[in-house]
Coordinates of N, CA and C in Angstrom, one line a residue:
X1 N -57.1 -34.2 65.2 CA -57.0 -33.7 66.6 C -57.4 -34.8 67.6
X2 N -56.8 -34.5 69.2 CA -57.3 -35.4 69.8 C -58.6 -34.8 70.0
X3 N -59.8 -36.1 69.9 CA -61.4 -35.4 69.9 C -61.4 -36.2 71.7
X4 N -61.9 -35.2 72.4 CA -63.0 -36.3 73.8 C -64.2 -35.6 73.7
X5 N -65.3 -36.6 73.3 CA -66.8 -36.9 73.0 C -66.9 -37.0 74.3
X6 N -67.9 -35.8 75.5 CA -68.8 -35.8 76.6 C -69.5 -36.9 76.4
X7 N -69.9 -37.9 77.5 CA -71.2 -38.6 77.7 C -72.0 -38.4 77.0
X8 N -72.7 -37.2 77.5 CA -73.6 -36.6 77.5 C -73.9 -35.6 75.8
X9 N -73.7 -36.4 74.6 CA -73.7 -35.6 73.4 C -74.6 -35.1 73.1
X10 N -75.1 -33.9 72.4 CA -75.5 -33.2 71.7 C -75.1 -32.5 70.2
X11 N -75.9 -32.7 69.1 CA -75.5 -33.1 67.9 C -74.6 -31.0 68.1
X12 N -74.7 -30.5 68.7 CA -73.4 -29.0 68.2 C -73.0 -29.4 69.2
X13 N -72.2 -30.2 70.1 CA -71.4 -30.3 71.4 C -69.8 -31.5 71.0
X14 N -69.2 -31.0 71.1 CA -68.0 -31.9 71.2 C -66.9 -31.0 71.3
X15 N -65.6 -31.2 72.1 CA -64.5 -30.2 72.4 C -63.4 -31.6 71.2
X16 N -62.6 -30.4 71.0 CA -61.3 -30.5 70.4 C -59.7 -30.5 71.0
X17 N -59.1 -31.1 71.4 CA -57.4 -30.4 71.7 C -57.1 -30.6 70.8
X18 N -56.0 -29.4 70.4 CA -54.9 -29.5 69.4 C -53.8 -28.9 69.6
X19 N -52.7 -30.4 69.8 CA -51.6 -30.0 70.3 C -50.8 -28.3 69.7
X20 N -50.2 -27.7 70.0 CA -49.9 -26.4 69.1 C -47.9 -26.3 69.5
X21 N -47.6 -25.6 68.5 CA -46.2 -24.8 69.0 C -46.0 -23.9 68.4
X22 N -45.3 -23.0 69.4 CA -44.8 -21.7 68.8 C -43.6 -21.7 68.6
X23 N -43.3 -20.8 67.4 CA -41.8 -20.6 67.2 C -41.5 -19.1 66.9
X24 N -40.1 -19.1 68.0 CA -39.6 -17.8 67.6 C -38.1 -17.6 67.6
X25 N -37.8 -17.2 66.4 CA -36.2 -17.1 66.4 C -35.8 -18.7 65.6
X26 N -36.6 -19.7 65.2 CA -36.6 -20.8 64.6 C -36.5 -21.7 65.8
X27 N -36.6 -21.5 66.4 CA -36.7 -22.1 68.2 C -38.4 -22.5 68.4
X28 N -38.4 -23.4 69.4 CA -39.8 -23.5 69.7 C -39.8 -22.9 70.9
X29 N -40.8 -22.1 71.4 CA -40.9 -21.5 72.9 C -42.3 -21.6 73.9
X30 N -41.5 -22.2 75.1 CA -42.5 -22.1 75.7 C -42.5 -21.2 76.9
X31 N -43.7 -20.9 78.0 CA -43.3 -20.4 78.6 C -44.0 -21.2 79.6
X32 N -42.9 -21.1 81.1 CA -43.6 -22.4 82.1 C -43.5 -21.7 82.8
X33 N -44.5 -21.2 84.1 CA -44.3 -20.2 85.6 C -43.6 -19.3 84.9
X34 N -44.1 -18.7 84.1 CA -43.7 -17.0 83.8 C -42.2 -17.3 83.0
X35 N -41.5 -18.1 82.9 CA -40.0 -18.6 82.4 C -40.4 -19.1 81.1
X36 N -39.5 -18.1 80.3 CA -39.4 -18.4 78.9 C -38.1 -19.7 78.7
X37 N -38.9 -21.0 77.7 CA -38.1 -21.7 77.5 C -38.1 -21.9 76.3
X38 N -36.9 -22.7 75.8 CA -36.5 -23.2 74.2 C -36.0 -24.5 74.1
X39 N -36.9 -25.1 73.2 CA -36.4 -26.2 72.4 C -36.0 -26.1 71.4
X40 N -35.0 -26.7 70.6 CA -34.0 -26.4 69.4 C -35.0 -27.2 68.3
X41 N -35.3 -28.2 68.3 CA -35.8 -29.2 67.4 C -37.2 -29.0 67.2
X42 N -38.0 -28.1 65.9 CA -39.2 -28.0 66.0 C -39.5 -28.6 65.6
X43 N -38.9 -29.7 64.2 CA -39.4 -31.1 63.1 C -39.5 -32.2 64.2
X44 N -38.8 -32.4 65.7 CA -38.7 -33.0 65.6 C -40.0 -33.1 66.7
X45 N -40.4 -32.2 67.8 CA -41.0 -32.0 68.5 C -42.3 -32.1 67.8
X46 N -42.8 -31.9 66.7 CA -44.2 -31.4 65.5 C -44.1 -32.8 65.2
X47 N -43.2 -33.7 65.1 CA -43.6 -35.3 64.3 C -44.3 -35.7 66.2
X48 N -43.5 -35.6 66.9 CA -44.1 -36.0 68.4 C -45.2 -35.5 68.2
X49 N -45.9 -34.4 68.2 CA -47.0 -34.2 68.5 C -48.1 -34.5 67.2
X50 N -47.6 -35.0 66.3 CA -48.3 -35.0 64.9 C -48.9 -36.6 65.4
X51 N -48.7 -37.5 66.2 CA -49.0 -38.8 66.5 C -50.8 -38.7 66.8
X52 N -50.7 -37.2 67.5 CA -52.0 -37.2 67.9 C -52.7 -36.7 66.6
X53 N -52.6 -36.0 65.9 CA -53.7 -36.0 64.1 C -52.7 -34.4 64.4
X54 N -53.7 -33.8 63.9 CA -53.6 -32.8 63.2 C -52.8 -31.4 64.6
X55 N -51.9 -30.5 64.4 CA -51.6 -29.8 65.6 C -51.4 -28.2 64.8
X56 N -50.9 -27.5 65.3 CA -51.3 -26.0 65.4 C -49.4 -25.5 65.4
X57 N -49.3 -24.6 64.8 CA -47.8 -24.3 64.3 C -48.2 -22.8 64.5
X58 N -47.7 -22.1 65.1 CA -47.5 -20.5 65.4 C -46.1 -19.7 65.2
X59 N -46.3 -18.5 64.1 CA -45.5 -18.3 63.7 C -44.8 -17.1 64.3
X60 N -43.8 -16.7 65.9 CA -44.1 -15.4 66.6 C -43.5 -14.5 65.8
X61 N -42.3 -14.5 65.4 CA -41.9 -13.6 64.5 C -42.7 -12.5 63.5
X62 N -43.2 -13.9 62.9 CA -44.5 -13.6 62.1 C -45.9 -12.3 62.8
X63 N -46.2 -13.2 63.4 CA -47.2 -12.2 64.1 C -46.9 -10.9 64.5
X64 N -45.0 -10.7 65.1 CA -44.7 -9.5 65.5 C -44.0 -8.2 64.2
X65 N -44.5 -9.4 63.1 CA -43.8 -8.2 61.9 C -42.2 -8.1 62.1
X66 N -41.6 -9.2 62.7 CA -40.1 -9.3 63.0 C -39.3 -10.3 62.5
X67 N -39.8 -10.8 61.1 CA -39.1 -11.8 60.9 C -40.0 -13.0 60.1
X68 N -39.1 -14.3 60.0 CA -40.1 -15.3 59.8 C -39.7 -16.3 59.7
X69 N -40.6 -17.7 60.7 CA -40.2 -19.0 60.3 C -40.3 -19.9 59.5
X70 N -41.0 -19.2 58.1 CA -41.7 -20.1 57.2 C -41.2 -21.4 56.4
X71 N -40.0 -21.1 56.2 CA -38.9 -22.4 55.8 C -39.1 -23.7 56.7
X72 N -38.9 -23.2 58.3 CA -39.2 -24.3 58.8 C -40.5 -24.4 59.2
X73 N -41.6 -23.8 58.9 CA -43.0 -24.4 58.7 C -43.2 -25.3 57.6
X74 N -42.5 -24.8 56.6 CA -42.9 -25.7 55.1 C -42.3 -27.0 55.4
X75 N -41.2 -27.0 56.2 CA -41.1 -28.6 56.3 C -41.7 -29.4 57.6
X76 N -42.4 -28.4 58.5 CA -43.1 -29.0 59.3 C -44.5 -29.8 58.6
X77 N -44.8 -28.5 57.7 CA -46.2 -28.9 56.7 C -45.7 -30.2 56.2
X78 N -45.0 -30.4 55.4 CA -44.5 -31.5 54.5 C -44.3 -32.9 55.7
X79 N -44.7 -33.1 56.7 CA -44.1 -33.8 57.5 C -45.7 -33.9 58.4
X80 N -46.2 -33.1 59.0 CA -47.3 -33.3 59.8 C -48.1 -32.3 59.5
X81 N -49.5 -32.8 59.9 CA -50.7 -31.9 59.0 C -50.8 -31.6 60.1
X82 N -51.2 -29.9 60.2 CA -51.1 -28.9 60.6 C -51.7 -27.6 60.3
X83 N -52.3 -26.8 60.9 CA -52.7 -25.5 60.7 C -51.5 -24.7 61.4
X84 N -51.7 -23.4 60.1 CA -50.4 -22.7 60.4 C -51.2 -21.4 60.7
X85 N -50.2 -20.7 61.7 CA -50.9 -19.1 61.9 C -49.9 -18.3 62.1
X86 N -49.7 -17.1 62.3 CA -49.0 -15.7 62.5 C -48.5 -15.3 61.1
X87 N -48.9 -14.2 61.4 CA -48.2 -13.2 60.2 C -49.4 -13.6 58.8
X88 N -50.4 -14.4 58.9 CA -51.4 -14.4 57.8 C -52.4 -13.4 57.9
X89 N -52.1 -11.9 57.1 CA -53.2 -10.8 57.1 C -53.5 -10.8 55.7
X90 N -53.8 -11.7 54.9 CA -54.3 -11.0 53.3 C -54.6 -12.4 52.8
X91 N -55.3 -12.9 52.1 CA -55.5 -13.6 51.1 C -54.2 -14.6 50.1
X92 N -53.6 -14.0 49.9 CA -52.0 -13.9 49.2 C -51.3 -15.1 50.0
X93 N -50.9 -14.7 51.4 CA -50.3 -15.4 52.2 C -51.0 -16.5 52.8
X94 N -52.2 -16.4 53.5 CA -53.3 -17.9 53.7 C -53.5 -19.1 52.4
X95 N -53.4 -18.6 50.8 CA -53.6 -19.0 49.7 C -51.9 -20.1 49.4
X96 N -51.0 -18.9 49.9 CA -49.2 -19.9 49.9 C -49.3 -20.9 51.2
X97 N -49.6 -21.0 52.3 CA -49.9 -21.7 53.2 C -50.9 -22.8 52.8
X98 N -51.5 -23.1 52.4 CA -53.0 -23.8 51.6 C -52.2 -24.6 50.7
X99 N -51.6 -24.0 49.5 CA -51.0 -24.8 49.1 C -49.7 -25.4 49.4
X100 N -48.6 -24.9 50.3 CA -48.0 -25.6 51.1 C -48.5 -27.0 51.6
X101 N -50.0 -26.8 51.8 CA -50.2 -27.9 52.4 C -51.1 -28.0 54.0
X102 N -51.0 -26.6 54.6 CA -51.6 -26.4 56.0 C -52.9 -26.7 55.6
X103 N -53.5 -27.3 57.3 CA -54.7 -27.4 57.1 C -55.8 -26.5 57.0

C-alpha cells in the first residue's frame, strides 16, 4: 500500500491508502457527483493501480447475493496482490480466496 508516515510518529500511528475497485456486472464502477460510471477494463485498470503495492478488489454482485465476479478476480489475483471482499460470509469461501492468492 501507499504508506504516508506523519512527522510526528508514534510507534501505533501510521495511516494507509489502498487504492480499491469495485465491480459490478464484470464492469468496474464508480460513482462521481451522485453519477454512476463504468470502466470496461478491470485487469487493466488493477495492473494501473497495482504500481502502488497492494489494492482492494470489491466484489458488488457478490455482496448483493446477485451474481459474481470471481473469474475475473482470480485473474486480477494472479496479476496484482490484492485483497478481495464481497460475498465472503463463511470460512469455505475466505480459505478459496487465500488460496487463490488474495492478500
Amino acid at each position: 500500500p501507499i504508506c504516508v508516515i506523519p512527522t510526528e510518529i508514534t510507534a501505533a500511528t501510521h495511516q494507509c491508502l489502498v487504492p480499491s475497485i469495485e465491480l459490478y456486472r464484470g464492469k468496474v464502477v464508480f460513482v462521481v457527483d451522485g453519477q454512476v460510471r463504468y470502466d470496461g477494463d478491470a485487469v487493466r485498470l488493477a495492473c494501473q493501480y497495482g504500481v502502488a503495492g497492494e489494492i482492494a478488489v470489491l466484489d458488488q454482485d457478490a455482496v448483493n447475493s446477485k451474481g459474481s465476479n470471481s473469474r475475473l478476480i482470480e485473474t486480477i489475483v494472479q496479476k496484482v496482490t490484492c485483497r478481495v471482499a464481497g460475498g465472503i460470509r463463511d470460512l469455505t469461501t475466505a480459505k478459496y480466496w487465500l488460496d487463490k492468492g488474495a492478500a
